[in-house]
CSV table of C-alpha atoms and ligand atoms in Angstrom, one decimal:
chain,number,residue,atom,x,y,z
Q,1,UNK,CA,14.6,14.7,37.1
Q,2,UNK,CA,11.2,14.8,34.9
Q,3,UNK,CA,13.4,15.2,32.1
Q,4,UNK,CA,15.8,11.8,33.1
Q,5,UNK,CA,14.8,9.4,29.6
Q,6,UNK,CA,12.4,6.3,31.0
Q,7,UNK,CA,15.2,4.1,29.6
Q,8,UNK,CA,17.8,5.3,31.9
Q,9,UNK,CA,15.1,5.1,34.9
Q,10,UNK,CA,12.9,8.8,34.9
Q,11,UNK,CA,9.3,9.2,34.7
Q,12,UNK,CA,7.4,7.3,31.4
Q,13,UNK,CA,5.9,10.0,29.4
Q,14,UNK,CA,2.9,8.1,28.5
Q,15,UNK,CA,1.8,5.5,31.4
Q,16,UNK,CA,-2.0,4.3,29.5
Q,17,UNK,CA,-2.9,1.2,30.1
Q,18,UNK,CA,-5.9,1.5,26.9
Q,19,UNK,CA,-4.5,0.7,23.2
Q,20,UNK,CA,-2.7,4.2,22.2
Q,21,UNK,CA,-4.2,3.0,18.4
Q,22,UNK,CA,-7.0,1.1,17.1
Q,23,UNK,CA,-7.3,-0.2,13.4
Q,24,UNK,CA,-9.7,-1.6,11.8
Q,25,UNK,CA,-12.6,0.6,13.4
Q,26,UNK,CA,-15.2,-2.1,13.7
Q,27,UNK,CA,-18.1,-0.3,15.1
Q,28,UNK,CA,-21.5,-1.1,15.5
Q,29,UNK,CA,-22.4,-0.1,12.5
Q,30,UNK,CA,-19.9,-2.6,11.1
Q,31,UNK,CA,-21.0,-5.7,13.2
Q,32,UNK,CA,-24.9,-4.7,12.2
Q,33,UNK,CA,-23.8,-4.7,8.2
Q,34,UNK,CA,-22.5,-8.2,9.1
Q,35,UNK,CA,-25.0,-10.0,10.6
Q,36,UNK,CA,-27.5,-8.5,8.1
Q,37,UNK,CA,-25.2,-9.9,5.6
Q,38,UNK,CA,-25.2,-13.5,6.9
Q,39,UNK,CA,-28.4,-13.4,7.3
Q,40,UNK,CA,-28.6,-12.8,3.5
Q,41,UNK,CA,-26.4,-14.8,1.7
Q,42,UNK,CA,-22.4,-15.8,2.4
Q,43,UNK,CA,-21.3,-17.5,-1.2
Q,44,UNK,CA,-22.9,-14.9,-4.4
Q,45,UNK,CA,-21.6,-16.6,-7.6
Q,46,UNK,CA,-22.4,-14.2,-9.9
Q,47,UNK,CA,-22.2,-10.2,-9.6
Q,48,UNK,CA,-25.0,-9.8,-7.0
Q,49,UNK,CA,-25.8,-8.6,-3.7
Q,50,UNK,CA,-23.5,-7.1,-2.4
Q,51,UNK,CA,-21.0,-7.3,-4.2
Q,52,UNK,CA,-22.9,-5.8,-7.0
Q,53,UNK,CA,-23.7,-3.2,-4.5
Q,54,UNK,CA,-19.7,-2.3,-3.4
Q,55,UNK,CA,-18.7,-2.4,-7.5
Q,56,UNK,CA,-20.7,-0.3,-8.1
Q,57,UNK,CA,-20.1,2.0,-5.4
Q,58,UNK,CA,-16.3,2.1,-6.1
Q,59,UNK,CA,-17.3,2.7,-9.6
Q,60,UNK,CA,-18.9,5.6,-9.1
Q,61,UNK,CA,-16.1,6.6,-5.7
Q,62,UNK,CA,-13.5,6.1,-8.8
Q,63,UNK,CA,-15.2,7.1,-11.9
Q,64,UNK,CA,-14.5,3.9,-13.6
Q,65,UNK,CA,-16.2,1.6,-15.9
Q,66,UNK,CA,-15.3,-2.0,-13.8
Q,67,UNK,CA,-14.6,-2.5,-10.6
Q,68,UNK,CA,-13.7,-6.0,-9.8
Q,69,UNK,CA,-13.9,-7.5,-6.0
Q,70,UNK,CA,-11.3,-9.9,-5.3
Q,71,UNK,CA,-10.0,-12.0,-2.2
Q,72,UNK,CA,-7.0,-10.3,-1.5
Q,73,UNK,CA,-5.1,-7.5,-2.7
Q,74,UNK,CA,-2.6,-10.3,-4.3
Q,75,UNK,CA,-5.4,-11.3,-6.2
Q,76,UNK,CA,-6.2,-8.2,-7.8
Q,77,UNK,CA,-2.6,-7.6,-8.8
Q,78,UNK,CA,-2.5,-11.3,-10.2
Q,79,UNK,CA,-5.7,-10.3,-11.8
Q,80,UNK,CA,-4.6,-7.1,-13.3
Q,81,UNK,CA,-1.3,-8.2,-14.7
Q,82,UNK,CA,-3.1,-11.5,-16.3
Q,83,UNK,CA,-5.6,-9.1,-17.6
Q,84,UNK,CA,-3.1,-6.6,-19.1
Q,85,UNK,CA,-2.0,-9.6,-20.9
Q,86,UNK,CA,1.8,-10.3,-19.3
Q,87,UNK,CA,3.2,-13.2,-20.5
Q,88,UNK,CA,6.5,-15.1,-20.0
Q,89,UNK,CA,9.6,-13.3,-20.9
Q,90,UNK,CA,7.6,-9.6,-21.0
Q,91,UNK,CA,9.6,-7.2,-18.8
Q,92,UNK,CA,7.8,-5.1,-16.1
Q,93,UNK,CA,9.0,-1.9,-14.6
Q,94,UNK,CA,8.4,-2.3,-10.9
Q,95,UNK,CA,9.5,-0.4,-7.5
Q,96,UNK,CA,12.3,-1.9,-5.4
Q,97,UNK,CA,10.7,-1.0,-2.7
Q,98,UNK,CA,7.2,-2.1,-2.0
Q,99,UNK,CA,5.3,-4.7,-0.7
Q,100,UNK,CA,6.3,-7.4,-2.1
Q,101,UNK,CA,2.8,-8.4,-3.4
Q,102,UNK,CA,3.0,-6.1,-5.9
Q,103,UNK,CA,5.6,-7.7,-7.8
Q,104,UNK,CA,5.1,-11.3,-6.7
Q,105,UNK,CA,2.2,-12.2,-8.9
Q,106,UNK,CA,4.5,-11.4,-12.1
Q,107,UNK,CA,6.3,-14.7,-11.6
Q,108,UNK,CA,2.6,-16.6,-11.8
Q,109,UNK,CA,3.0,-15.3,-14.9
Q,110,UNK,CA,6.7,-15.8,-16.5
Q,111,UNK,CA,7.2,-12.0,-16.8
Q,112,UNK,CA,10.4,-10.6,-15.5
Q,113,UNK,CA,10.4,-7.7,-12.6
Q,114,UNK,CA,12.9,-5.1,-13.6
Q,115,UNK,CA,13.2,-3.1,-10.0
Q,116,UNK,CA,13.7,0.6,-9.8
Q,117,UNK,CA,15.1,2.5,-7.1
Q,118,UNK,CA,13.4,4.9,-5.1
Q,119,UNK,CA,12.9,8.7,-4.5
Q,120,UNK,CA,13.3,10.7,-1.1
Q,121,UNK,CA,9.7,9.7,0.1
Q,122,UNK,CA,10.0,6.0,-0.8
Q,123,UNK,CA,8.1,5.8,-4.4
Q,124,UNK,CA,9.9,4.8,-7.2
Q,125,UNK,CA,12.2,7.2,-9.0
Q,126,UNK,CA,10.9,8.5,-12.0
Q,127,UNK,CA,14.5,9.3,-13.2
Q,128,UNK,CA,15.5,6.3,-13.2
Q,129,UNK,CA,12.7,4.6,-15.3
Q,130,UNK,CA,13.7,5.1,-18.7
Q,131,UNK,CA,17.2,3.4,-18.6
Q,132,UNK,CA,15.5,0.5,-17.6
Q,133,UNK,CA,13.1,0.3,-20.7
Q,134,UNK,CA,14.4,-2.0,-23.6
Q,135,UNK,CA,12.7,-3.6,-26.4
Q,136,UNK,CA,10.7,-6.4,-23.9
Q,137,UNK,CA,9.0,-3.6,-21.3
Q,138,UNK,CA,5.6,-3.9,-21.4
Q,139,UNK,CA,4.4,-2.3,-18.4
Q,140,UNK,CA,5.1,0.4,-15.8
Q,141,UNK,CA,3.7,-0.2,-12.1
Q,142,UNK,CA,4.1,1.8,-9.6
Q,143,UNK,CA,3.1,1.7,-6.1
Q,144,UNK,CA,1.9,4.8,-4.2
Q,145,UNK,CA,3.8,3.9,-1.0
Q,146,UNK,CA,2.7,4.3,2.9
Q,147,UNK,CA,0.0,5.9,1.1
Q,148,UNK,CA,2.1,8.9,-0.9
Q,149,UNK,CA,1.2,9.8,-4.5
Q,150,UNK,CA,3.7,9.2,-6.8
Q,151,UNK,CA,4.9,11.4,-9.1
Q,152,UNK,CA,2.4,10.5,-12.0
Q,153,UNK,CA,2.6,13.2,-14.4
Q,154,UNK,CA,6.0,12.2,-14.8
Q,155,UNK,CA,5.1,8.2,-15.0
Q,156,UNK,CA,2.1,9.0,-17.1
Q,157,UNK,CA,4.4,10.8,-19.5
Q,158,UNK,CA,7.0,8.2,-19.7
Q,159,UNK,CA,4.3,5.2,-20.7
Q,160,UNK,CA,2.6,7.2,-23.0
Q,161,UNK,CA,6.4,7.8,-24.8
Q,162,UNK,CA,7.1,4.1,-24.8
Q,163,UNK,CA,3.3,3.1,-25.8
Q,164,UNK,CA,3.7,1.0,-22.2
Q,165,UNK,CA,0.7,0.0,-20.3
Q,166,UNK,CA,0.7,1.8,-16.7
Q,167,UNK,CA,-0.5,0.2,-13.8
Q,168,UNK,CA,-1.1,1.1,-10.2
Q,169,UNK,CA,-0.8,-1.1,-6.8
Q,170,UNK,CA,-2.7,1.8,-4.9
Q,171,UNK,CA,-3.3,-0.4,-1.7
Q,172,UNK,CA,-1.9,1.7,0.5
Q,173,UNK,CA,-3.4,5.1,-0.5
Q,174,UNK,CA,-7.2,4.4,-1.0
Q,175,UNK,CA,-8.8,8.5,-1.0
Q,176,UNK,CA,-5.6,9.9,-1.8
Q,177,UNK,CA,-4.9,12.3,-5.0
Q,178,UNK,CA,-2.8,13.6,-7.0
Q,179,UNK,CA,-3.2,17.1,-9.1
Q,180,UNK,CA,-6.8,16.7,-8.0
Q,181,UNK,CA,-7.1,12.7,-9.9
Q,182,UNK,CA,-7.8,9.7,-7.3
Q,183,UNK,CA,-4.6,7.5,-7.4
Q,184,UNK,CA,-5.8,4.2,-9.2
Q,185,UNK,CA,-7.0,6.1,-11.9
Q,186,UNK,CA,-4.0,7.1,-13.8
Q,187,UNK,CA,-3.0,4.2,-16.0
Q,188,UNK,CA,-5.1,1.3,-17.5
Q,189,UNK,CA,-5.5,-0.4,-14.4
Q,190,UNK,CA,-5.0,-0.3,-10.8
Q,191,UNK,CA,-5.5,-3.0,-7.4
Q,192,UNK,CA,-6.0,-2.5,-4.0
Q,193,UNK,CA,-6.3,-4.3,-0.9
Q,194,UNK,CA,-8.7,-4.7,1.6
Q,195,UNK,CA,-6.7,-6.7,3.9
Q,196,UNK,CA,-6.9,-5.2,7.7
Q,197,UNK,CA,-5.1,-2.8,7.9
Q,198,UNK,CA,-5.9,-0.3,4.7
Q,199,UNK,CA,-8.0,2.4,4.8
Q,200,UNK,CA,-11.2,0.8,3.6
Q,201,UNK,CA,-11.3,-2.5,5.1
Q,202,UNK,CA,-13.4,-6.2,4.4
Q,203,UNK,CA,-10.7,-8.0,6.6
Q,204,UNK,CA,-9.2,-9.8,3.5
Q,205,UNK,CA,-10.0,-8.6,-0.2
Q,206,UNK,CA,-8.8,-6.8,-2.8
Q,207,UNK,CA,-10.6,-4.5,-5.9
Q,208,UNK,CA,-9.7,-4.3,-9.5
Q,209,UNK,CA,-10.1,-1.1,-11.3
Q,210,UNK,CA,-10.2,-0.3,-14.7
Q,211,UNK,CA,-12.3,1.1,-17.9
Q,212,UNK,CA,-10.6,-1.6,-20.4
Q,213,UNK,CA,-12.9,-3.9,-21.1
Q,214,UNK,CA,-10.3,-6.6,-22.5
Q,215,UNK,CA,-8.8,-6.1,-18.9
Q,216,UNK,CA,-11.8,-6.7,-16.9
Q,217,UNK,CA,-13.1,-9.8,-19.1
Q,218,UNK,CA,-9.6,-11.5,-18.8
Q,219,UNK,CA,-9.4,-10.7,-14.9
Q,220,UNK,CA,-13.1,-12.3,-14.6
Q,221,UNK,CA,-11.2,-15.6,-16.7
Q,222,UNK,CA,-8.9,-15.7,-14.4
Q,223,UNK,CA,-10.2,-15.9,-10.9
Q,224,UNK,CA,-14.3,-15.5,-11.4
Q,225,UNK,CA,-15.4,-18.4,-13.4
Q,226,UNK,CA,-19.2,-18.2,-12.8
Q,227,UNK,CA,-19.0,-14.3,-13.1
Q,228,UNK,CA,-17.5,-14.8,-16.6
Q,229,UNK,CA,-20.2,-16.8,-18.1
Q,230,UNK,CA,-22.5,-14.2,-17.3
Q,231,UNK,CA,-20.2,-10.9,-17.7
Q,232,UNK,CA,-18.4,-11.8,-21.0
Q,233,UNK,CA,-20.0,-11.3,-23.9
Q,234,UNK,CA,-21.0,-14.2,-26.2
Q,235,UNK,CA,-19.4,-13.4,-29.5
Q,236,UNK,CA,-16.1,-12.7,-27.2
Q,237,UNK,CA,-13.8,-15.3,-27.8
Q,238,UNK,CA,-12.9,-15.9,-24.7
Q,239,UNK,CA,-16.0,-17.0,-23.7
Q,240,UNK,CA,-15.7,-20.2,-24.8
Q,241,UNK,CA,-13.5,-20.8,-21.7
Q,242,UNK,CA,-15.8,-18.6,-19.5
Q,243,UNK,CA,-17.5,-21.6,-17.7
Q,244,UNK,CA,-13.5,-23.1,-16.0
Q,245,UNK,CA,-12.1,-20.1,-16.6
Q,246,UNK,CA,-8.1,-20.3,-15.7
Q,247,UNK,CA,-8.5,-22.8,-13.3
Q,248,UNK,CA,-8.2,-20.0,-10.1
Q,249,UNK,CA,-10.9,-18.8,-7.8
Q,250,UNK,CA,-10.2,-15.4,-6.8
Q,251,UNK,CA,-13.7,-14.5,-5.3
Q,252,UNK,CA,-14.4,-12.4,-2.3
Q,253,UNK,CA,-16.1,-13.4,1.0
Q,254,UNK,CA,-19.7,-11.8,0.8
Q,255,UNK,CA,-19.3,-10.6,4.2
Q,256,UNK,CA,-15.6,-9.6,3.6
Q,257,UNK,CA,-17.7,-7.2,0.6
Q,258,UNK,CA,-20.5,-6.1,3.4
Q,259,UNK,CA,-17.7,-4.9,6.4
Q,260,UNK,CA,-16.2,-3.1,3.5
Q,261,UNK,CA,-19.0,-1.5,1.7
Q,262,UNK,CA,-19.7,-0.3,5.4
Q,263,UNK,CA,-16.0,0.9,6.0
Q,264,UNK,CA,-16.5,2.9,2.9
Q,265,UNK,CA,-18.5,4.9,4.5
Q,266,UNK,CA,-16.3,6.4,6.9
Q,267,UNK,CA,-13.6,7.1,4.2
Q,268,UNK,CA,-13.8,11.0,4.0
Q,269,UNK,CA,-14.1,11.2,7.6
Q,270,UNK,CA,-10.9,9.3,8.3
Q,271,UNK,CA,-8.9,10.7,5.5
Q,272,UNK,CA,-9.8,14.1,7.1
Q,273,UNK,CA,-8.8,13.7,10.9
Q,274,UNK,CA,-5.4,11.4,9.6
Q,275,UNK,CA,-4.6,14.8,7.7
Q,276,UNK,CA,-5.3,16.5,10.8
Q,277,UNK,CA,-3.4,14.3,12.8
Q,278,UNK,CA,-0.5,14.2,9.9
Q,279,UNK,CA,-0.3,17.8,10.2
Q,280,UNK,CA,0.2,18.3,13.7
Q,281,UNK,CA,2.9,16.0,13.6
Q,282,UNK,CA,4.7,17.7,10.4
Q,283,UNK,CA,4.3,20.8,12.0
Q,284,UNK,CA,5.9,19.9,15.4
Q,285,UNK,CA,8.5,17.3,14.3
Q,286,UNK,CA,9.9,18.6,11.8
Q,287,UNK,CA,12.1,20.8,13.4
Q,288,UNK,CA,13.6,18.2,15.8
Q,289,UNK,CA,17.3,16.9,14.6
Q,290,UNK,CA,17.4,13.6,13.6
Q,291,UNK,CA,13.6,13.7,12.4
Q,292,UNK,CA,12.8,14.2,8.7
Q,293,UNK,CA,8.9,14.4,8.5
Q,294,UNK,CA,7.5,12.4,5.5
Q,295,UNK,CA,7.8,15.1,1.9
Q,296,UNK,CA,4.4,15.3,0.4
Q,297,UNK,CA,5.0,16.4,-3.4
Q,298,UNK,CA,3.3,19.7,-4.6
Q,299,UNK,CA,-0.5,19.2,-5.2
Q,300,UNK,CA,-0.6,15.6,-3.6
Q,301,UNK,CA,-3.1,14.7,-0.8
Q,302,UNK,CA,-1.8,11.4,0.6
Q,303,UNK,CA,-4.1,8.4,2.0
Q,304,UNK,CA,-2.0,8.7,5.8
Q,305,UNK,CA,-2.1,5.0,5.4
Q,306,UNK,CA,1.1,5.4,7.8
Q,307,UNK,CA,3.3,8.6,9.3
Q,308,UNK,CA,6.8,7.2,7.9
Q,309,UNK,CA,9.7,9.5,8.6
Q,310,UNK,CA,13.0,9.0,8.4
Q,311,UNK,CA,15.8,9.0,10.9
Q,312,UNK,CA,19.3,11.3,10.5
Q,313,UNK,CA,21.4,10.1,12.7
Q,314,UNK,CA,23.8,12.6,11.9
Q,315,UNK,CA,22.3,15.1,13.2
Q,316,UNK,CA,22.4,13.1,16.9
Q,317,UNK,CA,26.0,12.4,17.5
Q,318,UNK,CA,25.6,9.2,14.8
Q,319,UNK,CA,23.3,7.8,17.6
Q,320,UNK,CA,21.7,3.8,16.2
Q,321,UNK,CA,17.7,4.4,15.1
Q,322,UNK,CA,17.6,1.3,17.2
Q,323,UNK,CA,18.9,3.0,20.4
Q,324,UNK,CA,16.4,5.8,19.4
Q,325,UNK,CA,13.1,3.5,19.1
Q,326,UNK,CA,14.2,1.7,21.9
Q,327,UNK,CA,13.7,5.0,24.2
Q,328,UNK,CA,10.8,5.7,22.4
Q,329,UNK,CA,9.4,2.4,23.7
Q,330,UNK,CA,10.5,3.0,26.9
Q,331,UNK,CA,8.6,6.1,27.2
Q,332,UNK,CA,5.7,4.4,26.7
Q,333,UNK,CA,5.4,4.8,22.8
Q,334,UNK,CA,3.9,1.2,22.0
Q,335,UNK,CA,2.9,2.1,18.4
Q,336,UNK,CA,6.7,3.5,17.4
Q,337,UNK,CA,7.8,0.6,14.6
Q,338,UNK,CA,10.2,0.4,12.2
Q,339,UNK,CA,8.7,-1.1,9.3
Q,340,UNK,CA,10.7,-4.6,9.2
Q,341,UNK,CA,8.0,-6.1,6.8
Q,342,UNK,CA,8.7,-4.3,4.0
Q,343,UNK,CA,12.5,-4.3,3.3
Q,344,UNK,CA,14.2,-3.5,-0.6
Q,345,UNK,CA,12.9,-6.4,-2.4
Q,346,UNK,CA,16.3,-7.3,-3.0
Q,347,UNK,CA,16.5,-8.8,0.4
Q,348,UNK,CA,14.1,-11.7,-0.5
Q,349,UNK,CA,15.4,-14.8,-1.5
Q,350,UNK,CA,12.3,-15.4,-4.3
Q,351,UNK,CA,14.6,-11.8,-5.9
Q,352,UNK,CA,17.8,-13.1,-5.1
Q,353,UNK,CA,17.8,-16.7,-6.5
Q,354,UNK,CA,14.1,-17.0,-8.5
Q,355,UNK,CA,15.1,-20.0,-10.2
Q,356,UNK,CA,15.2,-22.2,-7.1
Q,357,UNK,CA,11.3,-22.2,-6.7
Q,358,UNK,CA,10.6,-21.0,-10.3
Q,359,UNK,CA,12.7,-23.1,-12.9
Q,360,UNK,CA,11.9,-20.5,-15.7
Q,361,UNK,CA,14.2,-18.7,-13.8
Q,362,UNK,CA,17.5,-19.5,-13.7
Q,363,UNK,CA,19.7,-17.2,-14.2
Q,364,UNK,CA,17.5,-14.7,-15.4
Q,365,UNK,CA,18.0,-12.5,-12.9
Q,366,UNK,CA,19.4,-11.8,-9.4
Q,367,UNK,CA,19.6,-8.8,-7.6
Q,368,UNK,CA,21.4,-8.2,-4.0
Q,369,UNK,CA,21.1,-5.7,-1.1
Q,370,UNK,CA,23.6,-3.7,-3.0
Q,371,UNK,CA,21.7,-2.9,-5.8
Q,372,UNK,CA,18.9,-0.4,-4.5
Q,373,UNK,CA,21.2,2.2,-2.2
Q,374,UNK,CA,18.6,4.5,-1.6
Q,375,UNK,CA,15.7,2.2,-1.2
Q,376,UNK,CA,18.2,0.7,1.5
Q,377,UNK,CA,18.9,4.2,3.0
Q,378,UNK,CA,14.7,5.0,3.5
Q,379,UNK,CA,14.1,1.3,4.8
Q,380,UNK,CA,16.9,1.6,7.2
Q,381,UNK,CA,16.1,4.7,8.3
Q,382,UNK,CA,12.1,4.4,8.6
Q,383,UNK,CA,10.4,5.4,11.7
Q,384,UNK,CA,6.9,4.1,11.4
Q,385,UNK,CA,3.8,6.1,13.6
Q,386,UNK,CA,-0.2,5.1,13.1
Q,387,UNK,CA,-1.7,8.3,11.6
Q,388,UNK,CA,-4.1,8.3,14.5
Q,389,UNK,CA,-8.4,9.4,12.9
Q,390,UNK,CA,-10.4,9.7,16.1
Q,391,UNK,CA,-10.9,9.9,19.8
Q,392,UNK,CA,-7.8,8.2,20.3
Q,393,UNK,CA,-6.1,11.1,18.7
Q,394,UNK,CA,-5.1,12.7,22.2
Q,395,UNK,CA,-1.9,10.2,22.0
Q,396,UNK,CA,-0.6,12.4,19.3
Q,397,UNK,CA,0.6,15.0,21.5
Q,398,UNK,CA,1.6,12.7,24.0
Q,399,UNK,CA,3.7,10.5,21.5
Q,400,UNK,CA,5.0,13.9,20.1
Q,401,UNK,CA,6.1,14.7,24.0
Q,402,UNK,CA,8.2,11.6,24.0
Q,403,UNK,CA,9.5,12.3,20.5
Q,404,UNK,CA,11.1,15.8,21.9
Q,405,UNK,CA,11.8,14.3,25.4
Q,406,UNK,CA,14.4,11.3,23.4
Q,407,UNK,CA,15.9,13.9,21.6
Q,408,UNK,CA,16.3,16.9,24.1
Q,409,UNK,CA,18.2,13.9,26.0
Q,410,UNK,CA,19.9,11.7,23.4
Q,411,UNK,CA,23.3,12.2,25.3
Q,412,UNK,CA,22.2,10.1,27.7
Q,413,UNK,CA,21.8,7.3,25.4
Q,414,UNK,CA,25.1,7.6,23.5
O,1,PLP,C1,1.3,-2.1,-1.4
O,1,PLP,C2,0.7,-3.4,-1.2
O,1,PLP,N1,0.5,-4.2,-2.2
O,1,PLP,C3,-0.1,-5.4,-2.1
O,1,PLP,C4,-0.5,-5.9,-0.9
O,1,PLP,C5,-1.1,-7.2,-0.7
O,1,PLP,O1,-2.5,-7.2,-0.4
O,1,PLP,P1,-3.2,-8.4,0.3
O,1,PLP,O2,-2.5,-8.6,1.6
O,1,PLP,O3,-4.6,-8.0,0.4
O,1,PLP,O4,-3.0,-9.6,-0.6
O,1,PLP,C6,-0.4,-5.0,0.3
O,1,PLP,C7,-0.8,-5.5,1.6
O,1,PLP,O5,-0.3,-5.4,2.6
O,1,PLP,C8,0.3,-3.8,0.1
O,1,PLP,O6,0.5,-3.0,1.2
């Protein structure tokens, strides 16, 4: 009778009435580096403060010559691509599946996403990359996905053969390496978010990384006009447009800066218990049927942003992922998701019909759900887990419990 699924009426396996998962860790710590900021300052034009402090900081975290602080992770994408010098009718290598931020900012810009299917774990398929090169690709970008390292000696290689610049949308997989080499430092540029739910957190915000300085002076054009004035050198001739700059304002929140710069703290000790946590549940998934535990490529530490597996139904009578998640949930797993928000970008409209909103355009492009079968195949498939970092990390073997519990049953749900 223990054994009867909660969905067909036996026992829940997990009955906790607390939040199985909490994220972002605001602690005291983190309210205290707030209030000491507002008590400071909350507007810094130029690079001050602390903002001044958190660049630098990353700069040194990353090895780079600039980082920038932007509002959002959008930003910093806009920013980078602007900066990298994309202009209409340039053609940009891009993942089919990824947020769809990381592509989005190219159509500020004229510059037309060419979208690239993607491997077993999600990040783009580096065998695919060169037939979509032709005489306008400018730029590779690549994003390191649920916080997994792409393959980028491969990507490195193939930019480097086509003198394309390489650029990095590492938002989800702040901390994480591969071959030893932070992710974001691989090409000439990289952006990540700070937005709520990443590793490092200001709430919103985004960060800029790069050691071009023809990068970095046209990011600060863009979005930081009183930075610019100060940051781009006279003789430059862009500073003759330093004190409007582009029109934008991309800045961060001061105190968005100061919950960050105190979340960075806390980076090596989250990154340690999520690969705890990550491997306890590789280790006793990933012999259940039906599970395939997320492949880490040889010599890659991921961020744990997520735990994203994938479903075989196959291998469970051809049993719906949806039946499956919906026992899950009914044994008390709250946190099981499948991760609706980020579908092929094929599915969105802006990829299907661009000319509608942009008039540019027209019948430049338009791609459908057919197009990306194996980015379709992981998103339909996904099973999505928190990678739990701390005290709350006793639901791990409770949520693993319930995984085995669904599937030593599954007959019952067929
Ligand atoms: C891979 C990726 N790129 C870009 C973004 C956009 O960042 P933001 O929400 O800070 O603008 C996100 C945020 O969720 C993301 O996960």
């Amino acid at each position: 009778m223990k054994n009867k699924l909660a969905i067909k009426g036996g026992p829940k396996t997990i009955n906790s009435k607390i939040a199985h998962y909490i994220w972002p860790n605001i602690s005291t710590k983190t309210k205290k580096a707030v209030l000491n900021q507002l008590n400071k300052e909350i507007s810094l034009y130029v690079r001050s403060g602390i903002i001044e402090k958190l660049e630098t900081r990353l700069s040194s975290y990353f090895q780079t010559k600039h980082s920038l602080l932007t509002s959002s992770g959008t930003a910093a994408l806009h920013s980078m691509y602007f900066g990298g010098d994309i202009q209409e009718n340039d053609e940009v290598i891009c993942p089919a599946y990824t947020h769809f931020a990381t592509v989005t900012p190219l159509f500020q810009l004229g510059a037309t996403p060419v979208l690239v299917d993607c491997e077993f774990d999600g990040n783009i398929d580096t065998s695919e990359i060169e037939s979509k090169i032709t005489q306008k690709t400018k730029a590779i970008v690549v994003t390191h996905m649920w916080g997994m390292p792409c393959k980028m000696d491969s990507i490195v290689k193939i930019a480097r053969k086509y003198g394309l610049l390489l650029f990095e949308d590492a938002s989800q997989a702040i901390g994480a390496t591969f071959k030893g080499k932070k992710v974001g430092t691989f090409g000439q540029a990289a952006a990540f978010s700070l937005q709520a739910k990443k590793v490092v957190t200001g709430g919103e915000g985004g960060v800029l990384l790069t050691n071009n300085d023809e990068i970095y002076y046209k990011a600060l054009l863009l979005g930081q006009p009183r930075r610019s004035e100060i940051e781009i050198p006279k003789p430059h001739p862009l500073h003759d447009y330093a004190l409007t700059g582009m029109g934008l304002k991309y800045r961060i929140h001061p105190l968005a800066a100061a919950i960050a710069n105190q979340q960075l703290d806390n980076l090596d000790y989250i990154m340690r218990n999520r690969q705890r946590v990550a491997n306890k549940l590789v280790k006793e998934l990933k012999h259940l049927p039906g599970i395939k535990t997320p492949l880490i490529q040889q010599e890659s530490k991921p961020s744990w942003y997520s735990f994203v597996m994938q479903y075989d139904s196959s291998e469970l009578d051809d049993l719906p992922i949806s039946k499956f998640c919906e026992a899950l949930k009914a044994e008390g797993c709250k946190e099981v998701s499948r991760p609706n928000f980020t579908p092929p970008l094929s599915h969105f409209a802006l990829f299907q019909n661009p000319g509608k909103l942009f008039q540019s355009y027209a019948g430049k492009f338009s791609y459908t759900n057919k197009d990306f079968p194996k980015a379709e195949r992981f998103y339909n498939n996904a099973i999505k887990l928190p990678c739990w970092y701390g005290t709350e990390s006793k639901f791990v073997n409770l949520y693993i419990e319930a995984f085995k519990k669904v599937i030593d049953n599954y007959r019952e749900l067929l």
